[in-house]
Every structure is written in C-alpha cells, then in structure tokens.
mmCIF file of C-alpha atoms in Angstrom:
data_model
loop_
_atom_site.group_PDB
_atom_site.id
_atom_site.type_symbol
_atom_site.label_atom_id
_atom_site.label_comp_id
_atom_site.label_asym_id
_atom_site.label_seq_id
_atom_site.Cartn_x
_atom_site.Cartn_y
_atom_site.Cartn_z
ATOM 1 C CA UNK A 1 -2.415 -19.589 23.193
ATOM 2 C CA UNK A 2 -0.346 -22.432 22.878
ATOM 3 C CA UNK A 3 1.888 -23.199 18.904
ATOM 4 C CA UNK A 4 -0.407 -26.289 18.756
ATOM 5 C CA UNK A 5 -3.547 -24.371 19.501
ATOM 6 C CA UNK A 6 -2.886 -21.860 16.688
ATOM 7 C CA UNK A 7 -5.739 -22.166 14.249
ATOM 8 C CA UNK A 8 -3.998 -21.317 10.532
ATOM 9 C CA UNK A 9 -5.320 -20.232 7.246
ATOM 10 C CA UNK A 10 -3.321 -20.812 4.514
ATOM 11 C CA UNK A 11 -4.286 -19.052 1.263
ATOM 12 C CA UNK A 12 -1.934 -18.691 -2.226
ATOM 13 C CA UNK A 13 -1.509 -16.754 -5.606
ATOM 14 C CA UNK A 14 -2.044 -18.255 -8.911
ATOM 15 C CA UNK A 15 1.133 -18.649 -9.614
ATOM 16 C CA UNK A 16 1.820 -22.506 -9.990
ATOM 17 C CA UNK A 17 4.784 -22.569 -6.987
ATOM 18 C CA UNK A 18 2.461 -20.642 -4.643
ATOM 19 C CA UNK A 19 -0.393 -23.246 -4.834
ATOM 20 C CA UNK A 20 2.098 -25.869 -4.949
ATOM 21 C CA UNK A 21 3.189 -24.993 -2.076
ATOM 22 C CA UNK A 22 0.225 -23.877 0.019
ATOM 23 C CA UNK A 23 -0.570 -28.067 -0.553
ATOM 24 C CA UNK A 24 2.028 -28.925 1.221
ATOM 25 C CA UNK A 25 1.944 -26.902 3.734
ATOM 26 C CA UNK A 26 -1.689 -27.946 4.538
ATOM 27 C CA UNK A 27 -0.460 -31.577 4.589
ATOM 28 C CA UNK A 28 1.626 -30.600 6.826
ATOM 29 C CA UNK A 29 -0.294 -28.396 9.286
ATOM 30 C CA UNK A 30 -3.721 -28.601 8.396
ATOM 31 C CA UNK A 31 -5.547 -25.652 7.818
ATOM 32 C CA UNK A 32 -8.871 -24.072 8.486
ATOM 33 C CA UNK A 33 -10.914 -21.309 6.701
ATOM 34 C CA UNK A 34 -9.860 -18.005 6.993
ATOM 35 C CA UNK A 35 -13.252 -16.408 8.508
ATOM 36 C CA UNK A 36 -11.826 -18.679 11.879
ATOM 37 C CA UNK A 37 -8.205 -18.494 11.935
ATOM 38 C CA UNK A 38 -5.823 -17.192 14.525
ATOM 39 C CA UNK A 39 -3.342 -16.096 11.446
ATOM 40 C CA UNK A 40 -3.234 -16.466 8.080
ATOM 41 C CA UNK A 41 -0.487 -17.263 5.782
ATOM 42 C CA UNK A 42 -0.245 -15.564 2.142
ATOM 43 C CA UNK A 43 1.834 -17.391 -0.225
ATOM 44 C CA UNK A 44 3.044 -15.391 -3.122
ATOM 45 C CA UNK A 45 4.305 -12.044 -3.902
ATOM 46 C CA UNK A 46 3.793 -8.236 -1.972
ATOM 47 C CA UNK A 47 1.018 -8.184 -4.331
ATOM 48 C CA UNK A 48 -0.500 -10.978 -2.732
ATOM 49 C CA UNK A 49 0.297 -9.869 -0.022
ATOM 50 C CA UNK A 50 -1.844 -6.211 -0.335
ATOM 51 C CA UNK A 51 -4.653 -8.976 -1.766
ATOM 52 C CA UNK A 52 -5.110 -10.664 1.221
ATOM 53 C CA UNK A 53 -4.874 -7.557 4.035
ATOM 54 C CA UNK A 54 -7.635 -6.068 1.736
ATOM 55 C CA UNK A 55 -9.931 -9.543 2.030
ATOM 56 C CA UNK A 56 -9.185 -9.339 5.906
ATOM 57 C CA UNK A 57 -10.297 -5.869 6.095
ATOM 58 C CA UNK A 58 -13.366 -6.637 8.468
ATOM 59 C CA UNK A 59 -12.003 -9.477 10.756
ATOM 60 C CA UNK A 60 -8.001 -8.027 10.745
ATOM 61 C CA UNK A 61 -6.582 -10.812 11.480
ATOM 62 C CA UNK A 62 -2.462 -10.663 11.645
ATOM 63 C CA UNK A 63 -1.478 -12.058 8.263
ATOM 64 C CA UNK A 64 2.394 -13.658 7.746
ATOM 65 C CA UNK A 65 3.966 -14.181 4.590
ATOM 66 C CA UNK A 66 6.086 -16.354 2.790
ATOM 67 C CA UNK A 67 7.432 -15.525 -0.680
ATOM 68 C CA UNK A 68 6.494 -17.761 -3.130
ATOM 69 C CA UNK A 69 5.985 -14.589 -5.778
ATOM 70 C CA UNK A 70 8.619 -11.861 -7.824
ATOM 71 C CA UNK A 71 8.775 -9.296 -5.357
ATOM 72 C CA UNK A 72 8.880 -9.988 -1.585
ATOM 73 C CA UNK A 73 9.867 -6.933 0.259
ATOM 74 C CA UNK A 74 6.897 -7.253 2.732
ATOM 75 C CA UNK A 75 7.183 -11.422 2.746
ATOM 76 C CA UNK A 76 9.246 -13.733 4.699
ATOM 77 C CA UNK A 77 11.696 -16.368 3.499
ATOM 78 C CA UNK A 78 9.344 -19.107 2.494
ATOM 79 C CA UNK A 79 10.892 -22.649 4.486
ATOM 80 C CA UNK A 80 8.225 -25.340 5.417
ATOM 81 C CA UNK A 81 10.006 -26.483 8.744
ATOM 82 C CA UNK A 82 9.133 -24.895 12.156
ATOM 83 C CA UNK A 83 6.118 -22.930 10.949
ATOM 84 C CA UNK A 84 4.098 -22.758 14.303
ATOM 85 C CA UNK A 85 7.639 -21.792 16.168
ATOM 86 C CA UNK A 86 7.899 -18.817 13.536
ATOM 87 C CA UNK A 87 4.702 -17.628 14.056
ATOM 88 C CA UNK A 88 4.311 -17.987 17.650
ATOM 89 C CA UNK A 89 7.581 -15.517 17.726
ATOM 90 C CA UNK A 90 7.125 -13.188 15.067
ATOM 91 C CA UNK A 91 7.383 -9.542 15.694
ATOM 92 C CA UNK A 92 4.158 -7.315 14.526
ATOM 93 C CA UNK A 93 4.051 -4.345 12.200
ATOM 94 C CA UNK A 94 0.658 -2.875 12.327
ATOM 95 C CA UNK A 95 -0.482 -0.196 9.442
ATOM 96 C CA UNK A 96 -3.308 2.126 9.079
ATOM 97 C CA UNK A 97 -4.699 2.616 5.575
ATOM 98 C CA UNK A 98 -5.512 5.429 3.460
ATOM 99 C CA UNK A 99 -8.897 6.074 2.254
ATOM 100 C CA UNK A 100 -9.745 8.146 -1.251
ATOM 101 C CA UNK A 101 -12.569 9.714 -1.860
ATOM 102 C CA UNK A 102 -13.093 10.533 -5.493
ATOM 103 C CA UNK A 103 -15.530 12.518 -7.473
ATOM 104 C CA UNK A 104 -15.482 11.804 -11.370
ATOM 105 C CA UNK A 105 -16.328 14.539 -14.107
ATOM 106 C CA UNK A 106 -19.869 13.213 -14.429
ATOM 107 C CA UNK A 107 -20.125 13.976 -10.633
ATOM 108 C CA UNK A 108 -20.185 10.141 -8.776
ATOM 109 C CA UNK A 109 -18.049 9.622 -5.822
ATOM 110 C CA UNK A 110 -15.841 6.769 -5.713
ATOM 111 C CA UNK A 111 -14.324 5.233 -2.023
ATOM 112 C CA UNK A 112 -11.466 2.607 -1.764
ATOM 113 C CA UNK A 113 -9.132 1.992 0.756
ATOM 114 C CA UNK A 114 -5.106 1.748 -0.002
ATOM 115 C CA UNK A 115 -2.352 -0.190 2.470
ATOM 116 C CA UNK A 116 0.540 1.059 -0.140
ATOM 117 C CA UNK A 117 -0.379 4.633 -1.464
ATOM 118 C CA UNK A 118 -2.946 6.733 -3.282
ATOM 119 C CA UNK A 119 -1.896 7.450 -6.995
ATOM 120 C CA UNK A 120 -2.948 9.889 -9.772
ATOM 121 C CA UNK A 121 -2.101 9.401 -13.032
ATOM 122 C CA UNK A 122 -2.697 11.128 -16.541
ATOM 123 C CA UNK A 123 -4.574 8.971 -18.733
ATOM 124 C CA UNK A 124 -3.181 10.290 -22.265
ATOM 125 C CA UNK A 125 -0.291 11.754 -23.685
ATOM 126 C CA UNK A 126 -1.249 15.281 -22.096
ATOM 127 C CA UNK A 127 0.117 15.935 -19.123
ATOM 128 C CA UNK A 128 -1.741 16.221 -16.194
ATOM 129 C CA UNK A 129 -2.210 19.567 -14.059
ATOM 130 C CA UNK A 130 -3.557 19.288 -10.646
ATOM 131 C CA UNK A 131 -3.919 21.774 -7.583
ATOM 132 C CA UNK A 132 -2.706 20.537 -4.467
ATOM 133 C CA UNK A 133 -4.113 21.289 -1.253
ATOM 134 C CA UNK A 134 -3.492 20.364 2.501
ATOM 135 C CA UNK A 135 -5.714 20.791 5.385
ATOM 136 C CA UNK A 136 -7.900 23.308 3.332
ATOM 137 C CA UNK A 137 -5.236 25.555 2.222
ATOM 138 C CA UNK A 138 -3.663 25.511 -1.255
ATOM 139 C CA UNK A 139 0.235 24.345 -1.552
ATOM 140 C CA UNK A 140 0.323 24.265 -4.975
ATOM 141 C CA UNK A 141 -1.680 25.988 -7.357
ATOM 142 C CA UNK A 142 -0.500 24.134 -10.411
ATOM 143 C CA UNK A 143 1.790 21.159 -10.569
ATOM 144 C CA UNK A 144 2.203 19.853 -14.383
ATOM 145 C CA UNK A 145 3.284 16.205 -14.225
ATOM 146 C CA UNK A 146 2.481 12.371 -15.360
ATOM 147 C CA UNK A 147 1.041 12.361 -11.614
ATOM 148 C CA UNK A 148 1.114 12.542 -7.934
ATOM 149 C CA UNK A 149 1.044 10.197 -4.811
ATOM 150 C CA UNK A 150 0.097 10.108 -1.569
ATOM 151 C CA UNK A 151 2.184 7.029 0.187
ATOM 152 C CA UNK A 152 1.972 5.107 3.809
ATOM 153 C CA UNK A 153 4.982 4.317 5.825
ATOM 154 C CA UNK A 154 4.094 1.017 4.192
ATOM 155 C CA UNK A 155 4.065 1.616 0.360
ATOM 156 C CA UNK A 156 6.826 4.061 1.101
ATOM 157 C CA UNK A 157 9.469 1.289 -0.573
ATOM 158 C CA UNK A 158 6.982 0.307 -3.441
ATOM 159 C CA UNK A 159 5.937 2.938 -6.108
ATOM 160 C CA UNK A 160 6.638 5.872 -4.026
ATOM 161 C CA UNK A 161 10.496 4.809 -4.036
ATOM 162 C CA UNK A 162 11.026 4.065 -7.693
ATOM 163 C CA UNK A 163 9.548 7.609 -8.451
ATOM 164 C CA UNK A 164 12.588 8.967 -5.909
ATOM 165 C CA UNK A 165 10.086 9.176 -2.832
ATOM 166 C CA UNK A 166 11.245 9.506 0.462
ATOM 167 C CA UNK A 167 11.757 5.731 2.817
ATOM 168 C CA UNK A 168 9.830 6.116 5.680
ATOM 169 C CA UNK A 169 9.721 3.715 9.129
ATOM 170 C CA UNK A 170 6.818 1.788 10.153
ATOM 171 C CA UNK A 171 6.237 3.923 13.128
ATOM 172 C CA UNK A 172 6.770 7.313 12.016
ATOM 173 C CA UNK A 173 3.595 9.688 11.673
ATOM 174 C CA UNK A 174 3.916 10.658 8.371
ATOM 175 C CA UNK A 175 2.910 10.484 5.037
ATOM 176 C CA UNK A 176 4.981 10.971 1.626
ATOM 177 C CA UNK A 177 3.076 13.556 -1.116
ATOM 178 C CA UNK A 178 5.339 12.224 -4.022
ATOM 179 C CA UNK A 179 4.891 13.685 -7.582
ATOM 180 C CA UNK A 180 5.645 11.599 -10.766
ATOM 181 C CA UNK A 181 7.528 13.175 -13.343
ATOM 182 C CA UNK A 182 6.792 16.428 -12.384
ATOM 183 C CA UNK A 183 7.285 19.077 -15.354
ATOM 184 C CA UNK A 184 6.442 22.633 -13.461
ATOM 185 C CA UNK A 185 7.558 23.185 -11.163
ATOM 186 C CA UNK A 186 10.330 21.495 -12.438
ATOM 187 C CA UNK A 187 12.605 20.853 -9.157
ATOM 188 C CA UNK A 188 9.408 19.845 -6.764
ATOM 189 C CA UNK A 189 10.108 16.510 -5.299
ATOM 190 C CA UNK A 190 7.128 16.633 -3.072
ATOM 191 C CA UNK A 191 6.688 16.611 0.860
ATOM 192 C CA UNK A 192 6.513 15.201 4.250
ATOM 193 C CA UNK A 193 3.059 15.680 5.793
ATOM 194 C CA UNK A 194 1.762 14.352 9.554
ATOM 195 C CA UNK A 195 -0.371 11.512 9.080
ATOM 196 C CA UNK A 196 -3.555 13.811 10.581
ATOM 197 C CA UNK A 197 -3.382 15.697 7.044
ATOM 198 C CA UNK A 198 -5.809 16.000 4.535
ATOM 199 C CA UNK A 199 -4.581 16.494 0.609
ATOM 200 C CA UNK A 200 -7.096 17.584 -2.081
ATOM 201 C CA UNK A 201 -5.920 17.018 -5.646
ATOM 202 C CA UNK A 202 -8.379 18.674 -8.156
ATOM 203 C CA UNK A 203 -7.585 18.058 -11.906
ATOM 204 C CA UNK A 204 -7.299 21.333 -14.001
ATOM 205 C CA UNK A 205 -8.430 21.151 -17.712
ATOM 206 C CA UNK A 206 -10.167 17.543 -17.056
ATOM 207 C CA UNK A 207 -11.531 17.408 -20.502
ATOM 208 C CA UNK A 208 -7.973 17.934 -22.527
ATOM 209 C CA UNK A 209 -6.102 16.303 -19.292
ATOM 210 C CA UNK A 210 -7.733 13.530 -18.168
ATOM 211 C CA UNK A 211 -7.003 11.800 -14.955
ATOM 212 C CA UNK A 212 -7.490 8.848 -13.022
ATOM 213 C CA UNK A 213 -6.572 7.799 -9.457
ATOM 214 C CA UNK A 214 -5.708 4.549 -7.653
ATOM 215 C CA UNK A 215 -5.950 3.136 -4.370
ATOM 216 C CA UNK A 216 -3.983 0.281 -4.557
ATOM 217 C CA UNK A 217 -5.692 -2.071 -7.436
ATOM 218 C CA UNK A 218 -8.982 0.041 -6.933
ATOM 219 C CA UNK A 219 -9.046 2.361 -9.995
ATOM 220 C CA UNK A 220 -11.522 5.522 -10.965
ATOM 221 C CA UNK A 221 -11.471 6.759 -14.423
ATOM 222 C CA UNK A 222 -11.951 10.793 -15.321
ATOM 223 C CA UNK A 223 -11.746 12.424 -11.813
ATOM 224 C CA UNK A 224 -12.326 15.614 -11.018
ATOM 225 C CA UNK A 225 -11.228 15.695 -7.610
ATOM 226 C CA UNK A 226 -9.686 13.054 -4.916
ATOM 227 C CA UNK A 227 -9.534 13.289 -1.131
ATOM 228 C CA UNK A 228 -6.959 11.420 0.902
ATOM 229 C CA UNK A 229 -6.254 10.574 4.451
ATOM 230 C CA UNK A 230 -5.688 8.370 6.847
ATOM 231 C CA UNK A 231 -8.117 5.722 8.439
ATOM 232 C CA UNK A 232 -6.309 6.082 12.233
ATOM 233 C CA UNK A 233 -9.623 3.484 13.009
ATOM 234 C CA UNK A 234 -8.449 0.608 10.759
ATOM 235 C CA UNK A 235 -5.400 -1.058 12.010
ATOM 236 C CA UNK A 236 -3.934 -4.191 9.758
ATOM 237 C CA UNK A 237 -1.033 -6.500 11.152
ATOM 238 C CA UNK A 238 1.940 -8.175 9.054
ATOM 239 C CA UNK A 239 3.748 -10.792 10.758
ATOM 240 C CA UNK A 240 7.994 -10.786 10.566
ATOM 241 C CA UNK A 241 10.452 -13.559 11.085
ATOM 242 C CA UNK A 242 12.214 -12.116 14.607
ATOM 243 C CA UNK A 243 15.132 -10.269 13.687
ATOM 244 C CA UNK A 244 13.921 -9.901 10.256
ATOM 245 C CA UNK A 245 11.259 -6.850 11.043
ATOM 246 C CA UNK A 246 9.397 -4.133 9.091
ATOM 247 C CA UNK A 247 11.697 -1.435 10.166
ATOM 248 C CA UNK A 248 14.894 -3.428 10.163
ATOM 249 C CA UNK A 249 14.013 -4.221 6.163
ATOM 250 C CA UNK A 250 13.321 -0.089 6.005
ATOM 251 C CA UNK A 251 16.740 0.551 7.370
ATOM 252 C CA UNK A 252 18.967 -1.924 5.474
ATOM 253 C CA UNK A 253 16.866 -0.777 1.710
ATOM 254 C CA UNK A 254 18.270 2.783 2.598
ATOM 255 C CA UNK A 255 22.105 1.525 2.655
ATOM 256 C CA UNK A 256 21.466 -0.326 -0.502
ATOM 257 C CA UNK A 257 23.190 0.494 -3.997
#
C-alpha cells in the first residue's frame, strides 16, 4: 500500500493539547473512522495509549503514537510534518495480553484483559496475605504484602518497575510475578516465569484482609481468588519511529540513573 493510500484514524485524550492537536492534524491529513482505518494515531499519554489498544481489541489494528500526554514511554515524539513517511517506515512491536479471571467473596467471576500487568492490591490498612501458585503447584504458601503483580514484557517499565520489578524486552517469553511491599517473606522480590505459566493468587483471611485486583483500568472489588495468563491468541501492534523501537527504549531505561 502506497503513503497516500494509507487510510488514518486519528483519535485524542481530553487533555486540551491532545485535541488541539488531533485538529490539526486532521486538517492536515484527513482522517477516517477508526472501524476502517489502515492505522490509527493516539494522541496523548501511555495511558491513552493502553485506552485505545483496549478499544481496538476486536479489529487490532497497528496503533502509533504521538505524545501529547505526561508520560510517554510507549509514544513517539509528537511533530506534525512527514506523518505518512513515519508511518509507512515504522518498526512494529506486537504484544499479547494477559487475561484475569477473578472470583469475588460472594462467588461471581470477573474477566478483563490487561496490555501492562495484572495487579492485587489490599484494600485497607491490613495487609494483604495471598498464596501463590504456578502451574497448579504452590510457590508460596503465604506472602504478607500491600500486593502482588503479574507484568507483560510491555508493562514491565510501568508499575512493575517503580515497585523494583525486573525490565524485560519485547520479545522475551516471560512474565514478571512482582510483589508490592512485601512484609513476609521479607527479602522476596518475586520471579521470572515463561509466558505459558499459569499463577493463582487466593486471598487468605478475605474478610479482615480484603483484596482487590486490576487488569489495567478494569477493577474487581473483594476477591477471593484471581487467575492469570497469557492470551498467546490476541496479538496487538504499537507502531515506533525507526531507530526509536520498543526494545531500543527497553535497553537505554536500564542504563538510566
């Protein structure tokens, strides 16, 4: 396909510089609806960014974008000149994403699907104590902590970093199990698992330590136990600037201060 054949979607945060500048940009290059375009371009933050690869869930359609938000670590520079040229030679960085089963205390299961990582977190000022299990077999029987993640390759630089979680490139098989503030066992810092495994967190004490878990922005109140793994089937695309990929991003955060 052609740079002038390219059908584009451009689509923005509420934040006033991202819809001022997904205007211009459609004077610019027009713009069709999203449920028809060849690419679509997110203006805005990695927030935005995790918005608009969960909206494209069913058509998957290679998303590039262009930070216009706070945080851009999975955005490109944003520059209104030679946008089709960009695009028609950006490099791809596809990701699978995680899905989470949950079953709450009152015994409903709860499905979402996360891009970044699977979280648990305590919901008051007890701490939470969960049992950890991979592949059917117990790991842990008792980890006493403000929480615990499971993290992509992907969200491997968001939350999973700031709570000392391992970096880990696009294209390795493997997920991070990342624990928040863990109390006992004190000196756990979590593991490395092969992207085939399955981890079972069940909450201990639900009723004085109650829990709830996240996929991304998809939250469940009062679980009782969460199932995570990896949806091999689903594969999502992010668009780089060339010479500004995924992995080269990964590699440069790990020789940063």
């Amino acid at each position: 396909m052609s740079q002038s054949d390219l059908q584009i979607a451009f689509t923005a945060s509420d934040r006033p510089e991202a819809q001022a500048a997904c205007e211009r940009l459609k004077g610019l290059y027009g713009g069709v609806d999203p449920a028809v375009a060849d690419v679509i371009v997110a203006l805005g933050g990695d927030g935005f960014m995790l918005e608009t690869l969960h909206t494209n869930l069913e058509r998957r359609t290679p998303v590039f974008g262009m930070n216009r938000g706070s945080v851009g670590f999975l955005m490109n520079d944003y520059e209104e000149s030679g946008l089709r040229e960009r695009l028609a030679m950006a490099g791809r960085a596809v990701i699978h994403p995680l899905q989470m089963d949950a079953w709450t205390e009152a015994g409903q299961v709860h499905s979402g699907l996360a891009i970044n990582e699977v979280s648990l977190l305590r919901q008051t000022r007890q701490s939470a104590k969960l049992r950890i299990s991979v592949d059917g077999r117990v790991r842990l029987d008792e980890l006493a902590c403000d929480g615990c993640m499971v993290a992509t390759a992907a969200g491997s630089t968001a939350y999973n970093l700031s709570a000392h979680g391992p970096i880990i490139p696009l294209d390795a098989p493997i997920l991070a199990l990342t624990p928040i503030s863990a109390f006992r066992p004190r000196r756990w810092r979590g593991a490395l698992l092969p992207h085939t495994a399955k981890v079972r967190f069940e909450v201990l004490e639900p009723d004085k330590r109650p829990v709830s878990a996240t996929a991304d922005s998809f939250e469940v109140r009062r679980v009782a136990a969460v199932e995570v793994r990896e949806r091999r089937d689903i594969a999502l695309t992010m668009l780089f600037d060339a010479g500004r990929s995924f992995e080269e991003r990964v590699l440069a955060e790990q020789f940063t201060a």
